[in-house]
Amino acid sequence: MRIHKICILGAGTLGSRVALQFAISGFQVSVYDISQKALDLGHKTMEKILRQLVKAGQLHESQITEIFSRIQFTLDPFEAVEDADFINESVTEEVDIKKKVWKQFGEIAPEKTWFTTNTSYLLPSMFAEESGRPSKFCAFHFHDVFYSRVVDIMPHPGTDPAMILMLEDLGKKLNQVPVLVKKENPGYIFNTMLMALIGAAGKLLTREVGSIEDIDRSWMVNFHMPMGPFGILDSIGLDTAWHVTHKMPDAASQAFAALLKTYLDQGKLGEKSGEGFYTYPNPEYRKENFCQ
Amino acid sequence: MRIHKICILGAGTLGSRVALQFAISGFQVSVYDISQKALDLGHKTMEKILRQLVKAGQLHESQITEIFSRIQFTLDPFEAVEDADFINESVTEEVDIKKKVWKQFGEIAPEKTWFTTNTSYLLPSMFAEESGRPSKFCAFHFHDVFYSRVVDIMPHPGTDPAMILMLEDLGKKLNQVPVLVKKENPGYIFNTMLMALIGAAGKLLTREVGSIEDIDRSWMVNFHMPMGPFGILDSIGLDTAWHVTHKMPDAASQAFAALLKTYLDQGKLGEKSGEGFYTYPNPEYRKENFCQ
């Protein structure tokens, strides 16, 4: 099970970061996307992260050229999977699109290739059959790769157990902390807990038990954390949060989804749009006197 | 509304800490308990904390005598409330006991005395009438005073709004971060969110989605926190967690309460008993390689 050549499907935010970490860790990487613009943006994302890593003393400037020499960007699916030992897919989070991609790559990938999906909320069993090799199919899910270094390994019932061991080993080689999700569970482990925390915070807000600031303050001060649930929501994006929340059937989630919608309708998506629960780039919760 | 003389009811873990913080902040404090043993233990708790604060450079050795000179320990309720401007009650977390205490002190306290309860999960409205002065009654709830410096201010519908302002000011004088709980809510704000997190972790465990270690690791690595939900449970005490969880009607809470019960039946109460989800004093999660 020697893993040397990696194929990353999708050059978005997460795909680029995963590709970069593979290259930093010495793997050969091809990054595939259907759009040249996406590939160019992916390249820029990587350059930005590398500069940050150099600044933080985690890499030397001189390594950058070498790292990029291991990364190939391509619009050609055949070139992308040529001799690939391993695929990690980070395409758009829609079932039909992912199914189509897995059907396509299942047909053209070499027989040896292991298949992994980096889906955030979908399940590997949704795509395993489509790929044509369910026993070599597993979720291998990264968080943000560089700050939050968990990689979730979530098999579906048909995944070959040997693949799990291989992924644990591979996760460590990528400077990640592998976590085994023993059964399929939407949102893996961390996101399940995070959504519970955010759901509780949302309920406290919609029931008018506490203000946004006091709810965040409670969490930040007691746990000595740099942000509370609403600061976290601003960084996740209120659109993403709404996407998850509005599908939950319980009354509390529905009330919170309705509140999130009022923010979205005003173009307040969180940090990325300049405003969410807080105003950026200098939100209240980052000010020194917020927790005093 | 000058607050000078404080009466603390109950010399347990939290009562002692609150009393000590009042004395450190320059207030005169009387600590009342019905047992001399409890008062002696409270004194020891304070000495221990003061030594830690000196060690941490937050206090000078020479201040200790002065701080203790402001604290009076007493078994006499009349002496305890003599000239008291303010009561904070931390007696046993049982409705009938607290009611009895508030009836007693409502009768003997000076007219000027403000009444506050430090209850963890009960509500101020349960005792406000009993105390005989509902408008001067509010919850004023500390966490651990020295590490987690949130103080919750939770009025009941009859609390005088002026009291809330007074408590915000007082909280700041005590080096705490005041948080307003606008409506009565069992567990205030932080504990509501913490219980949601712990509930989600418990469900992941009882549904066998993840191991104790992997669930904790997910939280610790992604949030750069020193412990995860099961480490937190060990420090809270599995008996306390069971006490809260087994009263919740939903199936997930019931399943987790049943699991907690198997630990309790083996005498595993968490850190205080030497074993809970982890073994102490050197639990796995504090080892260097746990998050690698």
Coordinates of C-alpha atoms in Angstrom, one line a residue:
Chain A
M1 CA 0.0 0.0 0.0
R2 CA 2.7 2.5 -0.8
I3 CA 1.1 5.9 -1.3
H4 CA 3.2 8.3 -3.4
K5 CA 1.1 10.1 -6.0
I6 CA -2.0 11.9 -4.8
C7 CA -4.9 13.3 -6.8
I8 CA -7.0 16.1 -5.3
L9 CA -10.4 16.7 -6.9
G10 CA -11.5 20.3 -6.5
A11 CA -9.2 23.3 -6.0
G12 CA -11.5 25.2 -3.6
T13 CA -10.5 26.4 -0.1
L14 CA -10.2 23.0 1.5
G15 CA -9.0 21.1 -1.6
S16 CA -6.1 23.6 -1.9
R17 CA -5.1 23.3 1.7
V18 CA -5.2 19.5 1.6
A19 CA -3.2 19.4 -1.6
L20 CA -0.6 21.8 -0.1
Q21 CA -0.2 19.7 3.0
F22 CA 0.4 16.6 0.9
A23 CA 3.1 18.4 -1.1
I24 CA 4.7 19.8 2.1
S25 CA 4.8 16.2 3.4
G26 CA 6.7 15.1 0.4
F27 CA 3.9 13.6 -1.8
Q28 CA 3.5 14.2 -5.5
V29 CA 0.2 15.9 -6.0
S30 CA -2.1 16.7 -9.0
V31 CA -4.9 19.1 -8.4
Y32 CA -7.8 18.8 -10.7
D33 CA -10.7 21.2 -11.2
I34 CA -13.1 21.9 -14.1
S35 CA -12.3 25.6 -14.0
Q36 CA -8.9 27.3 -14.7
K37 CA -10.1 30.2 -12.5
A38 CA -10.5 27.7 -9.6
L39 CA -7.0 26.3 -10.2
D40 CA -5.5 29.8 -10.3
L41 CA -7.3 30.7 -7.1
G42 CA -6.1 27.5 -5.5
H43 CA -2.5 28.3 -6.5
K44 CA -2.9 31.7 -4.8
T45 CA -4.4 30.2 -1.7
M46 CA -1.4 27.9 -1.4
E47 CA 1.1 30.8 -1.9
K48 CA -0.6 32.8 0.8
I49 CA -0.5 29.9 3.3
L50 CA 3.1 29.1 2.5
R51 CA 4.0 32.8 3.2
Q52 CA 2.2 32.5 6.5
L53 CA 4.1 29.3 7.4
V54 CA 7.4 30.9 6.5
K55 CA 6.5 33.9 8.7
A56 CA 5.5 31.6 11.6
G57 CA 8.9 29.9 11.2
Q58 CA 7.4 26.5 10.3
L59 CA 9.0 26.5 6.8
H60 CA 12.0 28.0 5.2
E61 CA 11.6 30.4 2.2
S62 CA 13.8 28.1 0.2
Q63 CA 11.4 25.2 0.5
I64 CA 8.6 26.9 -1.4
T65 CA 9.9 26.2 -4.9
E66 CA 10.5 22.6 -4.0
I67 CA 7.0 22.2 -2.6
F68 CA 5.4 23.8 -5.7
S69 CA 7.6 21.5 -7.9
R70 CA 5.6 18.6 -6.4
I71 CA 2.2 20.1 -7.3
Q72 CA 0.6 19.8 -10.8
F73 CA -2.5 21.8 -11.6
T74 CA -4.7 20.3 -14.4
L75 CA -8.1 20.5 -16.1
D76 CA -7.5 17.1 -17.6
P77 CA -9.1 14.3 -15.6
F78 CA -6.8 11.6 -17.2
E79 CA -3.7 13.5 -16.4
A80 CA -5.0 14.1 -12.9
V81 CA -5.4 10.4 -12.1
E82 CA -2.4 9.1 -14.0
D83 CA -0.5 6.7 -11.7
A84 CA -2.5 8.0 -8.7
D85 CA -2.3 5.9 -5.5
F86 CA -4.9 8.0 -3.7
I87 CA -7.7 10.4 -4.5
N88 CA -9.2 12.9 -2.0
E89 CA -12.3 14.6 -3.3
S90 CA -13.4 18.1 -2.2
V91 CA -15.9 19.1 -4.9
T92 CA -19.1 21.0 -4.3
E93 CA -21.1 19.7 -1.4
E94 CA -24.0 18.4 -3.5
V95 CA -24.9 14.7 -3.8
D96 CA -25.5 14.7 -7.6
I97 CA -22.3 16.5 -8.4
K98 CA -20.3 14.2 -6.1
K99 CA -22.0 11.1 -7.6
K100 CA -21.1 12.2 -11.1
V101 CA -17.5 12.9 -10.2
W102 CA -17.1 9.6 -8.5
K103 CA -18.6 7.7 -11.4
Q104 CA -16.3 9.5 -13.8
F105 CA -13.1 8.9 -11.7
G106 CA -14.1 5.4 -10.8
E107 CA -14.0 4.6 -14.5
I108 CA -10.7 6.3 -15.3
A109 CA -8.6 5.8 -12.2
P110 CA -5.9 3.1 -12.1
E111 CA -7.0 -0.1 -10.3
K112 CA -4.6 0.6 -7.4
T113 CA -6.2 4.0 -6.5
W114 CA -7.8 4.4 -3.1
F115 CA -10.8 6.7 -3.0
T116 CA -11.5 9.2 -0.3
T117 CA -14.1 11.9 0.0
N118 CA -13.5 15.1 2.1
T119 CA -17.3 15.8 2.3
S120 CA -18.4 17.9 5.3
Y121 CA -21.9 16.6 5.9
L122 CA -22.6 13.9 3.4
L123 CA -21.8 10.2 3.9
P124 CA -19.3 7.9 2.1
S125 CA -22.0 5.3 1.5
M126 CA -23.8 7.8 -0.8
F127 CA -20.9 7.6 -3.3
A128 CA -19.2 4.2 -2.6
E129 CA -21.2 2.2 -5.1
E130 CA -21.1 4.9 -7.7
S131 CA -17.3 4.8 -7.6
G132 CA -17.3 1.2 -8.6
R133 CA -14.9 0.2 -5.8
P134 CA -16.8 0.5 -2.5
S135 CA -14.2 -1.5 -0.5
K136 CA -11.6 1.0 -1.4
F137 CA -13.8 4.0 -0.5
C138 CA -13.8 5.9 2.8
A139 CA -14.3 9.5 4.1
F140 CA -11.1 11.2 4.9
H141 CA -12.1 14.6 6.2
F142 CA -9.9 17.5 7.0
H143 CA -10.8 20.6 9.1
D144 CA -8.6 23.5 8.1
V145 CA -5.4 21.4 7.9
F146 CA -3.1 24.0 9.5
Y147 CA -4.8 25.3 12.6
S148 CA -7.3 22.6 13.3
R149 CA -5.3 19.5 12.5
V150 CA -7.9 16.7 12.9
V151 CA -8.5 14.3 10.1
D152 CA -11.6 12.2 10.4
I153 CA -11.6 8.7 9.1
M154 CA -15.2 7.6 8.5
P155 CA -15.7 4.2 6.8
H156 CA -19.0 3.1 5.3
P157 CA -20.1 -0.5 6.1
G158 CA -18.3 -1.8 3.0
T159 CA -14.9 -0.2 3.6
D160 CA -12.0 -2.6 3.8
P161 CA -10.7 -2.5 7.4
A162 CA -7.1 -2.4 6.1
M163 CA -7.9 0.9 4.5
I164 CA -8.6 2.4 7.9
L165 CA -5.1 1.5 9.1
M166 CA -3.6 2.9 6.0
L167 CA -5.5 6.2 6.5
E168 CA -4.4 6.5 10.2
D169 CA -0.8 6.1 9.1
L170 CA -1.3 8.6 6.2
G171 CA -3.0 11.1 8.5
K172 CA 0.0 11.1 10.8
K173 CA 2.3 11.6 7.8
L174 CA 0.3 14.7 7.0
N175 CA 0.9 16.2 10.5
Q176 CA -2.8 15.6 11.3
V177 CA -4.4 13.9 14.3
P178 CA -6.4 11.0 12.9
V179 CA -9.8 10.4 14.5
L180 CA -11.8 7.3 13.8
V181 CA -15.6 7.8 13.3
K182 CA -16.6 4.1 13.7
K183 CA -20.1 4.5 12.2
E184 CA -21.3 6.9 9.5
N185 CA -22.4 10.1 11.2
P186 CA -23.3 13.3 9.4
G187 CA -20.8 15.9 10.6
Y188 CA -18.3 13.3 12.0
I189 CA -17.5 14.0 15.6
F190 CA -16.3 17.5 16.1
N191 CA -19.0 19.1 13.9
T192 CA -21.7 17.2 15.8
M193 CA -20.4 18.7 19.1
L194 CA -19.9 22.1 17.6
M195 CA -23.5 22.1 16.2
A196 CA -24.8 21.1 19.6
L197 CA -23.0 24.0 21.2
I198 CA -24.1 26.4 18.5
G199 CA -27.7 25.1 18.7
A200 CA -27.7 25.8 22.5
A201 CA -26.3 29.3 21.9
G202 CA -28.9 30.0 19.2
K203 CA -31.7 28.9 21.5
L204 CA -30.4 31.1 24.3
L205 CA -30.5 34.0 21.9
T206 CA -33.9 33.4 20.3
R207 CA -35.5 32.8 23.7
E208 CA -33.9 36.1 24.8
V209 CA -32.1 34.5 27.7
G210 CA -28.9 36.3 26.9
S211 CA -27.4 38.8 24.5
I212 CA -25.0 37.7 21.7
E213 CA -22.1 39.3 23.6
D214 CA -23.0 37.8 27.0
I215 CA -23.4 34.3 25.5
D216 CA -20.0 34.5 23.8
R217 CA -18.4 36.1 26.9
S218 CA -19.7 33.2 29.1
W219 CA -17.9 30.7 26.8
M220 CA -14.7 32.7 26.3
V221 CA -14.1 33.6 29.9
N222 CA -14.9 30.2 31.4
F223 CA -12.9 28.3 28.8
H224 CA -10.2 30.9 28.1
M225 CA -11.1 30.7 24.5
P226 CA -10.5 33.4 21.8
M227 CA -14.1 33.3 20.6
G228 CA -17.6 32.2 21.6
P229 CA -20.3 30.5 19.6
F230 CA -21.4 33.7 17.7
G231 CA -17.8 34.6 16.8
I232 CA -17.4 31.0 15.6
L233 CA -20.6 31.3 13.5
D234 CA -19.3 34.5 11.9
S235 CA -16.1 32.7 10.9
I236 CA -18.0 29.6 9.6
G237 CA -20.3 31.8 7.6
L238 CA -24.0 32.4 8.5
D239 CA -25.0 31.0 5.1
T240 CA -23.4 27.7 5.9
A241 CA -24.9 27.7 9.4
W242 CA -28.3 28.4 8.0
H243 CA -27.9 25.7 5.4
V244 CA -27.4 23.1 8.2
T245 CA -29.9 24.6 10.7
H246 CA -32.9 25.2 8.5
K247 CA -33.0 21.5 7.7
M248 CA -33.4 20.5 11.4
P249 CA -37.0 19.8 12.3
D250 CA -37.1 20.9 15.9
A251 CA -38.7 24.2 16.9
A252 CA -35.5 25.7 18.5
S253 CA -33.5 25.0 15.3
Q254 CA -36.3 26.5 13.2
A255 CA -36.4 29.6 15.3
F256 CA -32.6 30.0 15.1
A257 CA -32.7 29.4 11.3
A258 CA -35.3 32.1 11.0
L259 CA -33.1 34.5 12.9
L260 CA -30.1 33.6 10.7
K261 CA -32.2 34.3 7.6
T262 CA -32.8 37.9 8.7
Y263 CA -29.0 38.3 8.7
L264 CA -28.6 36.7 5.3
D265 CA -31.4 38.9 3.8
Q266 CA -29.3 41.9 4.9
G267 CA -26.2 40.5 3.2
K268 CA -24.6 39.7 6.6
L269 CA -22.8 36.5 6.1
G270 CA -20.3 36.8 8.8
E271 CA -16.6 37.7 8.7
K272 CA -16.3 37.2 4.9
S273 CA -18.9 39.8 4.2
G274 CA -17.6 42.3 6.8
E275 CA -20.6 41.8 9.1
G276 CA -22.5 39.0 10.8
F277 CA -23.2 39.0 14.5
Y278 CA -20.2 41.3 14.8
T279 CA -18.7 43.9 12.5
Y280 CA -15.2 43.2 11.0
P281 CA -12.3 43.5 10.8
N282 CA -12.3 44.6 14.4
P283 CA -15.2 42.7 16.1
E284 CA -16.1 43.6 19.7
Y285 CA -15.1 40.2 21.0
R286 CA -11.5 40.7 20.0
K287 CA -11.2 43.9 21.9
E288 CA -9.3 43.8 25.1
N289 CA -12.1 45.0 27.3
F290 CA -14.7 42.5 26.0
C291 CA -13.8 40.0 28.7
Q292 CA -13.2 42.4 31.6
Chain B
M1 CA -26.4 51.0 47.9
R2 CA -23.0 50.9 49.6
I3 CA -21.9 47.3 50.0
H4 CA -19.3 46.7 52.6
K5 CA -20.2 43.8 54.8
I6 CA -20.9 40.4 53.1
C7 CA -22.4 37.3 54.6
I8 CA -21.7 34.0 52.9
L9 CA -24.1 31.1 53.7
G10 CA -22.4 27.7 53.3
A11 CA -18.6 27.1 53.6
G12 CA -18.4 24.4 50.9
T13 CA -16.1 24.5 47.9
L14 CA -17.8 27.4 46.1
G15 CA -18.9 29.3 49.2
S16 CA -15.3 29.4 50.4
R17 CA -14.0 30.6 47.1
V18 CA -16.6 33.3 46.9
A19 CA -15.9 34.4 50.4
L20 CA -12.2 34.5 49.8
Q21 CA -12.6 36.6 46.6
F22 CA -14.8 39.1 48.5
A23 CA -12.1 39.4 51.2
I24 CA -9.3 39.7 48.6
S25 CA -11.4 42.6 47.0
G26 CA -11.5 44.4 50.4
F27 CA -14.9 43.5 51.7
Q28 CA -15.6 42.4 55.3
V29 CA -16.9 38.8 55.1
S30 CA -18.7 36.5 57.6
V31 CA -18.9 32.9 56.6
Y32 CA -21.7 30.9 58.1
D33 CA -22.2 27.1 58.2
I34 CA -24.1 24.8 60.5
S35 CA -21.0 22.6 61.0
Q36 CA -17.7 23.5 62.5
K37 CA -16.0 20.9 60.4
A38 CA -17.3 22.6 57.2
L39 CA -16.0 26.0 58.5
D40 CA -12.6 24.4 59.2
L41 CA -12.5 22.8 55.7
G42 CA -13.5 26.2 54.2
H43 CA -10.6 27.8 56.0
K44 CA -8.2 25.2 54.6
T45 CA -9.6 25.7 51.1
M46 CA -8.9 29.4 51.4
E47 CA -5.4 28.9 52.6
K48 CA -4.7 26.5 49.7
I49 CA -6.0 29.0 47.2
L50 CA -4.1 31.9 48.7
R51 CA -0.8 29.8 48.5
Q52 CA -1.6 29.1 44.8
L53 CA -2.2 32.8 44.2
V54 CA 1.0 33.8 45.9
K55 CA 2.9 31.1 43.8
A56 CA 1.3 32.5 40.6
G57 CA 2.5 36.0 41.6
Q58 CA -1.1 37.3 41.9
L59 CA -0.8 38.1 45.6
H60 CA 2.1 38.9 47.9
E61 CA 2.7 36.6 50.9
S62 CA 2.3 39.6 53.2
Q63 CA -1.3 40.2 52.2
I64 CA -2.5 36.8 53.5
T65 CA -2.8 37.9 57.2
E66 CA -4.7 41.0 56.1
I67 CA -7.1 39.1 53.9
F68 CA -7.9 36.6 56.7
S69 CA -8.4 39.5 59.1
R70 CA -11.4 40.5 57.0
I71 CA -13.0 37.0 57.3
Q72 CA -15.0 35.8 60.2
F73 CA -16.2 32.2 60.5
T74 CA -19.3 31.6 62.5
L75 CA -21.9 29.0 63.5
D76 CA -24.2 31.7 64.8
P77 CA -26.7 33.0 62.2
F78 CA -27.3 36.2 64.1
E79 CA -23.6 37.0 64.2
A80 CA -23.3 36.1 60.5
V81 CA -25.9 38.6 59.3
E82 CA -25.1 41.4 61.8
D83 CA -24.9 44.6 59.8
A84 CA -24.7 42.6 56.5
D85 CA -25.3 44.6 53.3
F86 CA -25.3 41.5 51.1
I87 CA -25.9 37.7 51.4
N88 CA -24.7 35.2 48.9
E89 CA -26.0 31.7 49.6
S90 CA -24.2 28.5 48.6
V91 CA -25.9 25.9 50.7
T92 CA -26.7 22.3 49.6
E93 CA -28.4 22.2 46.2
E94 CA -31.8 21.1 47.5
V95 CA -35.0 23.1 47.2
D96 CA -36.3 22.4 50.7
I97 CA -33.0 23.1 52.4
K98 CA -32.5 26.4 50.5
K99 CA -36.1 27.4 51.2
K100 CA -35.6 26.8 54.9
V101 CA -32.3 28.8 54.9
W102 CA -33.9 31.7 53.1
K103 CA -36.9 31.8 55.4
Q104 CA -34.6 31.8 58.4
F105 CA -32.3 34.5 57.1
G106 CA -35.1 36.6 55.6
E107 CA -36.4 36.9 59.2
I108 CA -33.1 37.8 60.9
A109 CA -31.2 39.8 58.3
P110 CA -31.2 43.6 58.6
E111 CA -33.7 45.4 56.4
K112 CA -30.9 46.8 54.1
T113 CA -29.5 43.4 53.2
W114 CA -29.6 42.3 49.5
F115 CA -30.2 38.6 49.0
T116 CA -28.5 36.5 46.4
T117 CA -28.3 32.8 45.7
N118 CA -25.4 31.0 44.1
T119 CA -27.5 28.0 43.1
S120 CA -26.2 26.0 40.1
Y121 CA -29.4 24.6 38.6
L122 CA -32.3 25.9 40.7
L123 CA -34.1 29.3 40.1
P124 CA -34.3 32.4 42.2
S125 CA -38.1 32.5 41.9
M126 CA -38.1 29.3 44.0
F127 CA -36.8 31.1 47.0
A128 CA -37.7 34.8 46.5
E129 CA -41.0 34.8 48.2
E130 CA -39.7 32.5 51.0
S131 CA -37.0 35.2 51.8
G132 CA -39.7 37.8 52.5
R133 CA -38.1 40.4 50.2
P134 CA -38.5 39.2 46.6
S135 CA -37.6 42.6 45.0
K136 CA -34.2 42.4 46.7
F137 CA -33.6 38.8 45.6
C138 CA -31.6 37.6 42.6
A139 CA -29.3 34.8 41.6
F140 CA -25.6 35.8 41.6
H141 CA -23.8 32.7 40.4
F142 CA -20.0 32.1 40.4
H143 CA -18.2 29.4 38.4
D144 CA -14.9 28.7 40.1
V145 CA -14.1 32.3 40.9
F146 CA -10.4 32.2 40.1
Y147 CA -10.0 30.3 36.8
S148 CA -13.4 30.7 35.3
R149 CA -14.3 34.3 36.2
V150 CA -17.9 34.6 35.0
V151 CA -20.5 35.7 37.4
D152 CA -24.1 35.2 36.3
I153 CA -26.7 37.7 37.3
M154 CA -30.1 36.1 36.9
P155 CA -33.1 38.0 38.2
H156 CA -36.6 36.5 38.7
P157 CA -39.6 38.5 37.4
G158 CA -39.9 40.4 40.7
T159 CA -36.3 41.5 41.1
D160 CA -35.8 45.3 41.4
P161 CA -34.0 46.4 38.1
A162 CA -31.7 48.6 40.2
M163 CA -30.4 45.4 41.9
I164 CA -29.1 44.2 38.5
L165 CA -27.0 47.3 38.0
M166 CA -25.7 47.0 41.6
L167 CA -24.7 43.4 40.9
E168 CA -22.9 44.2 37.6
D169 CA -20.9 46.8 39.5
L170 CA -20.2 44.4 42.3
G171 CA -19.2 41.6 40.0
K172 CA -16.5 43.8 38.4
K173 CA -15.2 44.7 41.8
L174 CA -14.8 41.0 42.5
N175 CA -12.6 40.6 39.4
Q176 CA -15.4 38.7 37.6
V177 CA -17.0 39.2 34.2
P178 CA -20.7 39.8 34.9
V179 CA -23.1 38.2 32.5
L180 CA -26.8 39.0 32.5
V181 CA -29.2 36.1 32.2
K182 CA -32.3 38.1 31.2
K183 CA -34.8 35.4 31.9
E184 CA -34.8 32.5 34.4
N185 CA -33.0 29.6 32.8
P186 CA -31.8 26.5 34.7
G187 CA -28.0 26.3 34.3
Y188 CA -27.7 30.0 33.3
I189 CA -25.9 30.5 30.0
F190 CA -22.5 28.7 30.2
N191 CA -23.9 25.5 31.7
T192 CA -26.6 25.3 29.2
M193 CA -24.1 25.3 26.4
L194 CA -21.7 23.0 28.3
M195 CA -24.5 20.5 28.8
A196 CA -25.4 20.6 25.1
L197 CA -21.7 19.9 24.3
I198 CA -21.5 17.1 26.9
G199 CA -24.9 15.7 25.7
A200 CA -23.6 15.5 22.1
A201 CA -20.4 13.8 23.3
G202 CA -22.4 11.3 25.4
K203 CA -24.6 10.5 22.4
L204 CA -21.5 9.9 20.2
L205 CA -20.2 7.6 22.8
T206 CA -23.3 5.6 23.6
R207 CA -24.1 5.3 19.8
E208 CA -20.5 4.0 19.4
V209 CA -19.6 6.6 16.8
G210 CA -16.3 7.4 18.5
S211 CA -14.2 6.4 21.4
I212 CA -13.8 8.5 24.5
E213 CA -10.3 9.4 23.4
D214 CA -11.2 10.3 19.8
I215 CA -14.2 12.4 20.9
D216 CA -12.0 14.4 23.3
R217 CA -9.1 14.6 20.8
S218 CA -11.5 16.1 18.1
W219 CA -12.4 18.9 20.5
M220 CA -9.0 19.5 21.9
V221 CA -7.1 19.5 18.6
N222 CA -9.6 21.6 16.7
F223 CA -10.0 24.2 19.4
H224 CA -6.5 24.0 21.0
M225 CA -8.1 23.2 24.3
P226 CA -6.5 21.4 27.3
M227 CA -9.4 19.0 27.7
G228 CA -12.3 17.6 25.8
P229 CA -15.9 16.8 27.0
F230 CA -14.9 13.6 28.9
G231 CA -12.0 15.2 30.6
I232 CA -14.4 18.0 31.6
L233 CA -16.9 15.5 32.9
D234 CA -14.1 13.9 35.0
S235 CA -13.4 17.3 36.5
I236 CA -17.1 18.1 37.1
G237 CA -17.7 14.7 38.7
L238 CA -19.6 11.9 37.1
D239 CA -22.1 12.0 40.0
T240 CA -23.0 15.6 39.3
A241 CA -23.3 14.8 35.6
W242 CA -25.5 11.9 36.3
H243 CA -27.6 14.0 38.6
V244 CA -28.4 16.4 35.8
T245 CA -28.5 13.9 32.9
H246 CA -30.8 11.2 34.4
K247 CA -33.6 13.8 34.9
M248 CA -33.7 14.6 31.1
P249 CA -36.5 12.8 29.4
D250 CA -35.0 12.2 25.9
A251 CA -33.6 8.8 24.9
A252 CA -30.1 10.0 24.3
S253 CA -29.8 11.5 27.8
Q254 CA -31.3 8.4 29.3
A255 CA -28.7 6.2 27.5
F256 CA -25.9 8.4 28.6
A257 CA -27.2 8.5 32.2
A258 CA -27.3 4.7 32.2
L259 CA -23.7 4.6 31.0
L260 CA -22.7 7.2 33.7
K261 CA -24.4 5.0 36.3
T262 CA -22.1 2.0 35.4
Y263 CA -19.2 4.2 36.3
L264 CA -20.8 5.4 39.5
D265 CA -21.6 1.8 40.6
Q266 CA -17.8 1.1 40.3
G267 CA -17.0 4.1 42.4
K268 CA -15.6 5.9 39.4
L269 CA -16.7 9.5 40.1
G270 CA -14.0 11.2 38.0
E271 CA -10.8 13.0 39.0
K272 CA -11.8 13.3 42.7
S273 CA -12.1 9.5 43.1
G274 CA -8.9 8.8 41.1
E275 CA -10.8 7.4 38.1
G276 CA -13.6 8.3 35.8
F277 CA -13.4 8.1 32.0
Y278 CA -9.6 8.5 32.6
T279 CA -7.3 7.5 35.4
Y280 CA -5.7 10.1 37.6
P281 CA -3.4 11.8 38.5
N282 CA -1.9 11.3 35.0
P283 CA -4.8 10.9 32.6
E284 CA -4.1 10.0 29.0
Y285 CA -5.4 13.2 27.7
R286 CA -2.7 15.2 29.5
K287 CA 0.1 13.2 28.0
E288 CA 2.1 14.8 25.3
N289 CA 1.4 12.2 22.6
F290 CA -2.4 12.3 23.1
C291 CA -2.9 15.0 20.4
Q292 CA -0.2 13.8 18.0

